[in-house]
XYZ file of C-alpha atoms in Angstrom:
555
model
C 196.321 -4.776 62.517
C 195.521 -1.371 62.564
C 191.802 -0.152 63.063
C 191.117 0.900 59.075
C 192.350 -2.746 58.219
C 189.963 -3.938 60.956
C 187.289 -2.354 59.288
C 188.672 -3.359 55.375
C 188.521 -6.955 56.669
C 185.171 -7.003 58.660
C 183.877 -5.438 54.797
C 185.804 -8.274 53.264
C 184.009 -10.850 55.162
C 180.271 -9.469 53.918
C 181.285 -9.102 50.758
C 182.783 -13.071 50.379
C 179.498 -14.117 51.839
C 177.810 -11.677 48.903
C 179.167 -12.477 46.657
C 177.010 -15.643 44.468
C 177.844 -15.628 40.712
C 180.184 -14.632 38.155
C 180.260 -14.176 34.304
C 183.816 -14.723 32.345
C 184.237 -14.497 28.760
C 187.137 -15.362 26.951
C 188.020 -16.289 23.068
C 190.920 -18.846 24.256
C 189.444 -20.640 27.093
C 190.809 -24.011 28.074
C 189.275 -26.342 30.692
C 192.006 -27.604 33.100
C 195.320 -27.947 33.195
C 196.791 -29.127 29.624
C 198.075 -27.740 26.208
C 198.376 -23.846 26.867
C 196.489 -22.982 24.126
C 193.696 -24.395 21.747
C 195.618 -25.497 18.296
C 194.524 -22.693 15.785
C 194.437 -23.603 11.838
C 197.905 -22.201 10.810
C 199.463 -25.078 14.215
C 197.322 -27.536 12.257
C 199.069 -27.116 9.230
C 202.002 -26.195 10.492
C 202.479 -29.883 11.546
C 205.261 -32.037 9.702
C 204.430 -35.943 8.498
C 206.397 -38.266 10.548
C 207.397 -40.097 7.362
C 208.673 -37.128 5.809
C 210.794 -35.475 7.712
C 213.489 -37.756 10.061
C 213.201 -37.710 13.680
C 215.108 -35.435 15.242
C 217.371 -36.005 18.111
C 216.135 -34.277 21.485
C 219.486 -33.268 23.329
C 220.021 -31.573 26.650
C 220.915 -28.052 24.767
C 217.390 -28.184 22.554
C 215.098 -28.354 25.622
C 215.364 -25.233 26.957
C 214.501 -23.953 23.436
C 211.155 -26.003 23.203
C 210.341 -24.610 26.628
C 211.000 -21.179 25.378
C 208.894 -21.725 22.183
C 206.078 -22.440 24.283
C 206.338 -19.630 26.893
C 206.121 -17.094 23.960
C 203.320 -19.291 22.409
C 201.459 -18.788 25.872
C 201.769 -15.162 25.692
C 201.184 -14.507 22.567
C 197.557 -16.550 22.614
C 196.931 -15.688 26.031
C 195.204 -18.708 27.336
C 192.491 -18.904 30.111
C 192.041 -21.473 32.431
C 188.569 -21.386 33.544
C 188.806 -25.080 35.650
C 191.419 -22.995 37.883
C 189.216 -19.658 37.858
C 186.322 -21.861 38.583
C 187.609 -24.063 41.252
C 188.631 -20.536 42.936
C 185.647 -18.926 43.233
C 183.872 -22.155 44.404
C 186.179 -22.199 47.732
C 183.938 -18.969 48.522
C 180.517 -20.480 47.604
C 180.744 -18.548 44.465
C 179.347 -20.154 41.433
C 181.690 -19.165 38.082
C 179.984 -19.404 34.230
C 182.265 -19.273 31.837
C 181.234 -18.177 27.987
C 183.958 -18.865 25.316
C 183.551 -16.166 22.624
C 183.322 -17.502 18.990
C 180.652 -15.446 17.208
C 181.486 -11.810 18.106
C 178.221 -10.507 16.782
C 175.464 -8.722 18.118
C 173.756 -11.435 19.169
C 176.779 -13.067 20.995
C 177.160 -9.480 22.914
C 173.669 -9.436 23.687
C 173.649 -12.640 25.603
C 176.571 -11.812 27.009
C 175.011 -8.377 28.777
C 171.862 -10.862 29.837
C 174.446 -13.191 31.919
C 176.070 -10.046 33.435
C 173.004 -8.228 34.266
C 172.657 -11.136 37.013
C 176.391 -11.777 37.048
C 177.642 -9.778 40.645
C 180.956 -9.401 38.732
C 181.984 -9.769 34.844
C 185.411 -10.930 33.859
C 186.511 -9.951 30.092
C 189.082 -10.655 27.972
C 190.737 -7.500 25.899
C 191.566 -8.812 22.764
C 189.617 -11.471 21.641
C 190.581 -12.806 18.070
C 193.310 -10.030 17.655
C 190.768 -7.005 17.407
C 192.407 -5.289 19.942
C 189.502 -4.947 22.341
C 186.716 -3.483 19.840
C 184.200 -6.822 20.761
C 185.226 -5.908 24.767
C 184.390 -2.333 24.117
C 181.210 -3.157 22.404
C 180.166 -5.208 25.400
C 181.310 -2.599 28.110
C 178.834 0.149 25.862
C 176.016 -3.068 25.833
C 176.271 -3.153 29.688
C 176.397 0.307 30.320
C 173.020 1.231 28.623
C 171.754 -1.799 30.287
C 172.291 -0.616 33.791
C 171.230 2.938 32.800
C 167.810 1.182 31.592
C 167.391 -0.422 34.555
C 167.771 2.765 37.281
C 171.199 2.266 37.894
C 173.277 -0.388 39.984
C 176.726 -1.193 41.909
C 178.705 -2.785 38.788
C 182.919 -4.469 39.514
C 183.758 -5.116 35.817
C 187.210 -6.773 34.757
C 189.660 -6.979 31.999
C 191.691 -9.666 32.147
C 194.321 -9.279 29.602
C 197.201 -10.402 28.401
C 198.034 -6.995 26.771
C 200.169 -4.125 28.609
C 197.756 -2.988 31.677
C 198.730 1.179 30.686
C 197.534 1.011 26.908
C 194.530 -1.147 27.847
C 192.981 1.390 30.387
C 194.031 4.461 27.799
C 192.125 3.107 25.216
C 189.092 2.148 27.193
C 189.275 5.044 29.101
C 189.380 7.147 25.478
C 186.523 5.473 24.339
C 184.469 5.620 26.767
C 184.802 9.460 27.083
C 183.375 10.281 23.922
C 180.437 9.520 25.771
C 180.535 9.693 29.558
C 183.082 11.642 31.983
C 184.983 8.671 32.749
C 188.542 8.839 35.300
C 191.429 6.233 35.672
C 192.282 6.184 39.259
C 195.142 4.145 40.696
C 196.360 3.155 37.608
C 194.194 0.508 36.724
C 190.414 1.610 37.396
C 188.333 3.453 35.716
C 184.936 4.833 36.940
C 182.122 7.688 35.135
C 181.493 10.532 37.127
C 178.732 12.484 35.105
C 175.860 9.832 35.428
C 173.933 8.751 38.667
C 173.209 5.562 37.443
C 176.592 4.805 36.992
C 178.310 6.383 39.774
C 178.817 2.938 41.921
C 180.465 1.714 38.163
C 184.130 0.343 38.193
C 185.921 -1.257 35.231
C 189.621 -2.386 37.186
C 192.129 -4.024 34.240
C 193.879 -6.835 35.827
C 197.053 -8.429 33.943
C 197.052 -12.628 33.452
C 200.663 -11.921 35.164
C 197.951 -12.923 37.658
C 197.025 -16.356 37.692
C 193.438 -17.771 37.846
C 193.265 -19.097 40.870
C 194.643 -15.933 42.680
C 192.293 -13.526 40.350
C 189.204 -14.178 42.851
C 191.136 -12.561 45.953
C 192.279 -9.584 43.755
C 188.453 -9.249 42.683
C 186.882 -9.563 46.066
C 189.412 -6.766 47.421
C 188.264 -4.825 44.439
C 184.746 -5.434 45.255
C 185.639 -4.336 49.161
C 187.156 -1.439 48.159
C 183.577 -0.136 46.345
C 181.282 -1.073 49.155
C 183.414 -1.044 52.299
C 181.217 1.167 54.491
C 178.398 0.677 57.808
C 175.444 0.896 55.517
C 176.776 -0.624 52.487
C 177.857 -3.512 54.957
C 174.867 -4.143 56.909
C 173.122 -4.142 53.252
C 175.100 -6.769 51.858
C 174.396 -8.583 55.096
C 170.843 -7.854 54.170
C 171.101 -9.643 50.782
C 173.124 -12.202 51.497
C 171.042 -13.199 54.754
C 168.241 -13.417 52.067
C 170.341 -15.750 49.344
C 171.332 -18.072 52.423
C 167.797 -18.573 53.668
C 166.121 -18.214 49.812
C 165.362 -22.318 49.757
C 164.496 -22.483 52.999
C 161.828 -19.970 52.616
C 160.584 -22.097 48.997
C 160.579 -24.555 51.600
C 158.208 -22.828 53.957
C 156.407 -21.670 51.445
C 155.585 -24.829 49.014
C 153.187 -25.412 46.112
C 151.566 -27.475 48.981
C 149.757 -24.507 50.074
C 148.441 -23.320 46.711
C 144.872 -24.793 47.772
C 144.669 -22.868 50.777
C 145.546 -19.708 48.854
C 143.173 -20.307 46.519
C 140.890 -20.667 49.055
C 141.518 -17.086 49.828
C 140.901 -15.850 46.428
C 137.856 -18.100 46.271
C 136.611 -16.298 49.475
C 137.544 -13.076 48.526
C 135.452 -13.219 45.187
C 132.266 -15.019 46.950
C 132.060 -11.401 48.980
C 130.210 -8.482 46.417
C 132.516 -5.976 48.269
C 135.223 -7.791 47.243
C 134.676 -9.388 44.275
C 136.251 -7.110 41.643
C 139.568 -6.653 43.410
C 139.817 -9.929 44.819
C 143.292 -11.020 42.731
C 144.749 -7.683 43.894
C 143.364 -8.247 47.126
C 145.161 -11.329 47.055
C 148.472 -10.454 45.540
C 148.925 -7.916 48.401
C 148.101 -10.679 51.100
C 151.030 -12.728 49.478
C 153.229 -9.881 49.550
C 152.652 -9.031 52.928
C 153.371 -12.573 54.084
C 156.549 -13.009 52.241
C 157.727 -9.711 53.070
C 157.063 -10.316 56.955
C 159.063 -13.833 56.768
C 162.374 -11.567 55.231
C 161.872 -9.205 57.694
C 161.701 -11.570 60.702
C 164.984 -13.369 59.299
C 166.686 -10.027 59.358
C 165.841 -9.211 62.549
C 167.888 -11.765 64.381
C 170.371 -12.232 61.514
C 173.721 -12.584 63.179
C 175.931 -11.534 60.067
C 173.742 -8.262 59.793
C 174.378 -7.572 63.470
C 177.978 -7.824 62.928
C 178.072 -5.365 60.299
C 176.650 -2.736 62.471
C 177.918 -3.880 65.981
C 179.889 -1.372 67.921
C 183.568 -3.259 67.048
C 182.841 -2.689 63.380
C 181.614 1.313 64.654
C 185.069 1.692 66.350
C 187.304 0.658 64.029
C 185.360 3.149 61.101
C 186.629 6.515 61.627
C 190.188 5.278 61.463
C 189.054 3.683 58.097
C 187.187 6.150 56.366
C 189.808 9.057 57.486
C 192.612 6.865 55.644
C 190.135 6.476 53.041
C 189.367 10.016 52.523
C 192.849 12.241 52.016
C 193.030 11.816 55.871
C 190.842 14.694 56.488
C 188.969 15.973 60.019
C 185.817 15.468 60.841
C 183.762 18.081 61.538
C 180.701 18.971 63.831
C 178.535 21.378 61.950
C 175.914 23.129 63.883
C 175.556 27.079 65.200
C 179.361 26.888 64.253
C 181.879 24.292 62.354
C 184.578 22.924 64.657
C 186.719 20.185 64.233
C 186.452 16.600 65.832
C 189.222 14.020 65.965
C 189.860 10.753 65.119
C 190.745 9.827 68.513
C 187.252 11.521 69.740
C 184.938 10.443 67.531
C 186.439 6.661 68.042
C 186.508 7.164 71.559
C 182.788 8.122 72.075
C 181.489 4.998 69.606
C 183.501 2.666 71.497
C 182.625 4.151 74.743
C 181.203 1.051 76.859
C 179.556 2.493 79.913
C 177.633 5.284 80.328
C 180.820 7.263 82.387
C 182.548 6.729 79.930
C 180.361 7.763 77.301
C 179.615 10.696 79.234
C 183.213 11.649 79.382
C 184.161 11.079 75.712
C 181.527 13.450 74.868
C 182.327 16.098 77.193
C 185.872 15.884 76.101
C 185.055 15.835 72.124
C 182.781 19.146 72.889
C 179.502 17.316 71.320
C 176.711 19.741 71.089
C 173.278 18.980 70.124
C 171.524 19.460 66.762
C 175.730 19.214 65.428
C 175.887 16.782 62.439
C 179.230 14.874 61.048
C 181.005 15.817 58.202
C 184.356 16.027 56.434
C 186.175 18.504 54.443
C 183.786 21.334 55.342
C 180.783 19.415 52.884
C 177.274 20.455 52.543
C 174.897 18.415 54.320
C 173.660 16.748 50.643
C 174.601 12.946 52.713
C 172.245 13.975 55.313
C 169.307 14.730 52.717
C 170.214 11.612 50.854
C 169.653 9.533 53.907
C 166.275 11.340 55.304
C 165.324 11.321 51.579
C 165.770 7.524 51.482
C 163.715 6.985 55.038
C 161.010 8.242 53.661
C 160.732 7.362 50.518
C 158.834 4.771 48.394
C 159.460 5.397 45.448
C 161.541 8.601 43.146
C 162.505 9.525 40.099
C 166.519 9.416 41.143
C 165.860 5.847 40.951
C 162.538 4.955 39.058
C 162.796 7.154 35.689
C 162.566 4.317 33.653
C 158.875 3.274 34.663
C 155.929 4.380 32.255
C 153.296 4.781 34.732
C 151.606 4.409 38.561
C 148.856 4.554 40.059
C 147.351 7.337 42.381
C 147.621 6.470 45.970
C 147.583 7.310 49.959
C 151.931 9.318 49.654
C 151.679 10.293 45.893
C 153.446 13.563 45.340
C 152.632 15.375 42.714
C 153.987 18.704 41.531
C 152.412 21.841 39.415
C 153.547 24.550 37.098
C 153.566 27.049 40.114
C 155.683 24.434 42.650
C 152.716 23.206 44.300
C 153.411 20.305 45.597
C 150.429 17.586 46.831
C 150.153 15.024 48.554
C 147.964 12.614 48.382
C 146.188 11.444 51.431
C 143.527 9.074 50.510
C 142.892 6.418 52.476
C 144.146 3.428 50.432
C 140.766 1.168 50.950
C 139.828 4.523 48.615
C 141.915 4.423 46.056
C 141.048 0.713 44.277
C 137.617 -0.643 43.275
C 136.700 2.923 41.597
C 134.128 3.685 38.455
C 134.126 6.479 36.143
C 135.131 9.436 38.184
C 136.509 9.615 41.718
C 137.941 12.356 43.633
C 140.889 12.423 45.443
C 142.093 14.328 48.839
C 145.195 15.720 49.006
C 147.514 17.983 51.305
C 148.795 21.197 49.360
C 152.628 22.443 50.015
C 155.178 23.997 48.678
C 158.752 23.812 47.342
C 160.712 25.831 49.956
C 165.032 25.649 50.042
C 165.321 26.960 53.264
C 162.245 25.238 55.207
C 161.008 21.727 54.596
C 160.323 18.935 56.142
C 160.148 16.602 53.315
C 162.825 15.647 51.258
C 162.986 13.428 48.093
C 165.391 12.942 45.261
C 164.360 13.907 41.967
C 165.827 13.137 38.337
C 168.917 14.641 38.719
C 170.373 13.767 42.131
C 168.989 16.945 43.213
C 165.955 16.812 46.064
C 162.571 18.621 45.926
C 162.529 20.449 49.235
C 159.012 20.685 50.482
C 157.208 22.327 53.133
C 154.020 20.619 53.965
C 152.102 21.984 56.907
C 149.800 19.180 58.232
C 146.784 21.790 58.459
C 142.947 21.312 57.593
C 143.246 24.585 55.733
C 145.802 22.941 53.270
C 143.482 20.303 52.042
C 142.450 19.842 49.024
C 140.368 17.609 46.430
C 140.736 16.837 42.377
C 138.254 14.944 40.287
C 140.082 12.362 38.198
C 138.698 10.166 35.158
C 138.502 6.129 35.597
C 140.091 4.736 32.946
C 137.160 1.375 31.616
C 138.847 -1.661 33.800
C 141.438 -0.526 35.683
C 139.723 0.456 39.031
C 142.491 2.678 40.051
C 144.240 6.507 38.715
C 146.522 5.625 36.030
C 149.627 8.126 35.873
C 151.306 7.888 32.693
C 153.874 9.473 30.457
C 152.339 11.656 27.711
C 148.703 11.066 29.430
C 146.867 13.633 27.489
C 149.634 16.217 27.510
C 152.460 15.383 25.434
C 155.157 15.199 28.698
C 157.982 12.778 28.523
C 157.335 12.628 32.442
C 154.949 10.948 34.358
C 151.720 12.886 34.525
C 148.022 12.939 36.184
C 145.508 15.114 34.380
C 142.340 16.075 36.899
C 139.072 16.845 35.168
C 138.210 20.167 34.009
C 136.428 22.201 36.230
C 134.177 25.143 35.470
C 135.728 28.693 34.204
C 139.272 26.882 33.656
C 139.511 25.603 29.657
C 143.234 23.980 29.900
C 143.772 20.695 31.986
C 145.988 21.449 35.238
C 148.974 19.247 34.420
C 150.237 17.441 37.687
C 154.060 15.897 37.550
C 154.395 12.800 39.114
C 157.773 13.157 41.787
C 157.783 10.493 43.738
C 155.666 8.295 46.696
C 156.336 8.472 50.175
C 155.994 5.439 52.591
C 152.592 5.079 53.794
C 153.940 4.964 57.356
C 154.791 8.925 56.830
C 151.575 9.103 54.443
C 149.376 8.203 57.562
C 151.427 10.130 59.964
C 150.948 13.300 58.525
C 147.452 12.282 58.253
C 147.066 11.371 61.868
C 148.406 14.780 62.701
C 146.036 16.337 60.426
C 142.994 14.888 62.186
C 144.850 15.685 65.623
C 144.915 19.648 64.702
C 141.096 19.145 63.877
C 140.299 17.190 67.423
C 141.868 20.148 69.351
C 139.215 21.706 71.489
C 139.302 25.498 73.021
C 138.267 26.331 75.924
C 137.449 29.831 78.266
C 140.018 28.591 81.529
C 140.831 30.684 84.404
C 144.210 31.805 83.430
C 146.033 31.140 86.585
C 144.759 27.566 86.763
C 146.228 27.015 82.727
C 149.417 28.493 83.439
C 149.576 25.989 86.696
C 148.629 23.228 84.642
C 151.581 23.611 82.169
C 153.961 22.535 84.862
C 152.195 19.097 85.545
């Protein structure tokens, strides 16, 4: 095998162990092997009385006939067998519901969007009861709002179809532009290209010249072919790790202990300092032990190491340059300059440090160079730092209503101010009436930043935030009665359909200072910058011989 179909298959293998449930939804669905179709009304009285018509004699020459008869009856109707679908899918591990379609109202469509929205892949049928794929359309639409509602998500979505594979895809494809920018590719997929939250979407249409129990291998290459990458990889690892170890966790974690947690919570309210936050208190502590136990099975997962060992790192840039119009890589630093195949490979599968030495030297590897392809902007690289960072954005987290003011809050002003909050968190809870709030002032700067986070468009706020004393700042904010904490909402005193915090009035300014909410950072980088804050303040000058300072520079 060559190196890209080393890589194809190593992405193969975490997907298959992804890979948990699927949703299929047919009007003609049959369970097992048996009659090809269901009988309809007209077969029903289509049948002849025994007693009044004579039986006919069978011979050699009418057989083939009868068989015919029934091939055409099989594709005309189209039959599915789920048993054989089913029985597939379960030599993975993967569990297969299948929903026969009788109603083909909104009601029917609506349940059938709730299975898929925790369905890893959905399986339609075109045209279910001759209607030439309206009730599929409807359901593709259902789906597709769905996922936009939710922030967005990696969706494989198949027709199955008894109908010509070319008019099928045309028709979907036409329909769905009316609304989105939507592309066949290969002659059989179809993804949307205008909308973020779609842009990991792929409908494939697969023809039932494909039989059921082969469909789950042409659906898990389909499935590959979307996700096949390092990150993607070692993230599927991630989940899947999770799904294996999911009961044993429940079983670490048992009902058995819900008197010692209570116990907590018990202790927690006893204490006056304590007492009116004691259930958040609480619901962090659980948090924080859960979290710890997924993170310590992730740690020494074996599958996730695999995913990012250096055999699956050499055999990628083979891969992705097949995958990508065979173009070069490129080193982009001072200057652009190309980088082989051969090079790059070389240097990641480099095993000692000669070696790796000497693959360098011979690829010309320069410091502060990044990788690229086809000459593109460094927009990857920002995505990446951007996602480091980052709590919490709008790219992915448009759809909440409101947050609450905390230790890496951004928040952004009419003049592309840009704060951040650095509040100690212990601060931020167990508040009354009106609190006020530090934060670090920056500014929105393209060509230097240092933080980076995607906003609504799949564009990033660039932002240049100086961890200096002098940048600090403080706003008064309003308790709302009960909640203890800042409540950002949408239209929170202002009529914004974004996110918004609203600090008090002060004197000599008569309209309220309007403060977009942009995003959270992680409260690792929250407290760094704070650390470095208090680090500029600790600095002490002193009056040194010169000639002894210089000197001690070298030591």
């Amino acid at each position: 095998m060559t190196s890209s179909t080393d890589f194809h298959k190593l992405s193969e293998d975490c997907v298959r162990r992804f890979l948990h449930s699927v949703v299929a939804v047919d009007d003609n669905m049959s369970f097992g092997a048996g009659s090809d179709t269901f009988p309809t009304d007209e077969d029903i009285n289509a049948l002849v009385d025994p007693d009044d018509d004579p039986t006919p004699i069978i011979t050699a020459s009418a057989s083939p006939r009868i068989e015919s008869t029934k091939s055409k009856a099989k594709v005309k109707n189209h039959p599915f067998d789920y048993q054989a679908l089913a029985e597939a899918f379960a030599k993975d591990g993967i569990a297969c519901c299948g929903l026969l379609a009788k109603s083909f109202n909104v009601e029917e469509r609506d349940i059938i969007t709730a299975s898929s929205h925790k369905a890893d892949i959905t399986i339609l049928d075109w045209d279910m009861q001759s209607d030439s794929g309206q009730f599929a359309i409807e359901i593709i639409k259902s789906i597709i709002v769905s996922d936009i509602n939710s922030g967005g998500r990696l969706r494989l979505l198949s027709i199955y179809t008894g109908e010509h594979v070319t008019a099928v895809i045309t028709k979907l494809n036409n329909e769905l532009k009316k609304t989105y920018r939507s592309v066949i590719k290969n002659d059989d997929s179809i993804f949307i290209e205008d909308n973020y939250a779609l842009e990991q979407w792929c409908i494939v249409v697969i023809s039932k010249d494909v039989y059921e129990k082969d469909l789950p291998n042409v659906l898990i290459k389909k499935f590959t072919n979307l996700t096949a990458g390092l990150l993607s990889n070692a993230a599927l690892s991630c989940i899947s790790e999770i799904r294996e170890k999911t009961h044993g966790i429940l079983t670490k974690y048992n009902n058995k202990l819900d008197t010692a947690y209570v116990s907590h919570i018990l202790n927690l309210i006893k204490s006056k300092e304590s007492r009116a936050y004691a259930y958040e208190n609480a619901h962090d502590y659980a948090v924080d032990l859960i979290s710890e136990e997924i993170r310590s099975i992730l740690q020494i997962s074996e599958n996730l190491k695999k995913s990012l060992s250096k055999n699956s790192l050499s055999h990628w840039p083979i891969f992705h340059y097949a995958e990508n119009g065979c173009k070069n890589f490129l080193l982009t630093g001072k200057k652009q300059k190309d980088l082989s195949v051969e090079h790059l490979r070389n240097i990641l599968s480099a095993d000692s440090l000669e070696e790796i030495q000497h693959a360098i030297e011979h690829a010309s590897l320069g410091k502060k160079e990044y990788l690229s392809q086809d000459g593109e902007e460094d927009k990857k690289l920002m995505q990446l730092c951007s996602l480091e960072i980052t709590r919490r954005s709008l790219r992915y987290h448009s759809h909440i209503d409101n947050v609450s003011l905390k230790q890496g809050t951004l928040l952004l002003d009419a003049y592309n101010f840009v704060y951040l909050c650095i509040q100690p968190l212990c601060d931020s809870v167990r508040l009354h009436e009106k609190a006020d709030f530090l934060f670090l002032r920056g500014t929105l700067d393209d060509n230097n930043y240092n933080l980076l986070i995607e906003d609504e468009y799949g564009g990033f706020y660039k932002i240049k935030m100086p961890a200096k004393a002098s940048n600090i700042i403080s706003f008064s904010f309003g308790v709302e009665n009960g909640n203890g904490v800042i409540i950002g909402k949408k239209n929170n005193l202002v009529n914004t359909d974004y996110i918004s915090f609203v600090p008090l009035l002060v004197e000599k300014i008569s309209t309220p200072k309007v403060l977009k909410w942009i995003g959270e950072i992680k409260t690792t980088y929250a407290q760094k910058i704070t650390t470095d804050i208090v680090a500029n303040l600790s600095r002490i000058g002193l009056d040194q011989h010169e000639w002894l300072r210089i000197k001690s520079k070298d030591i």
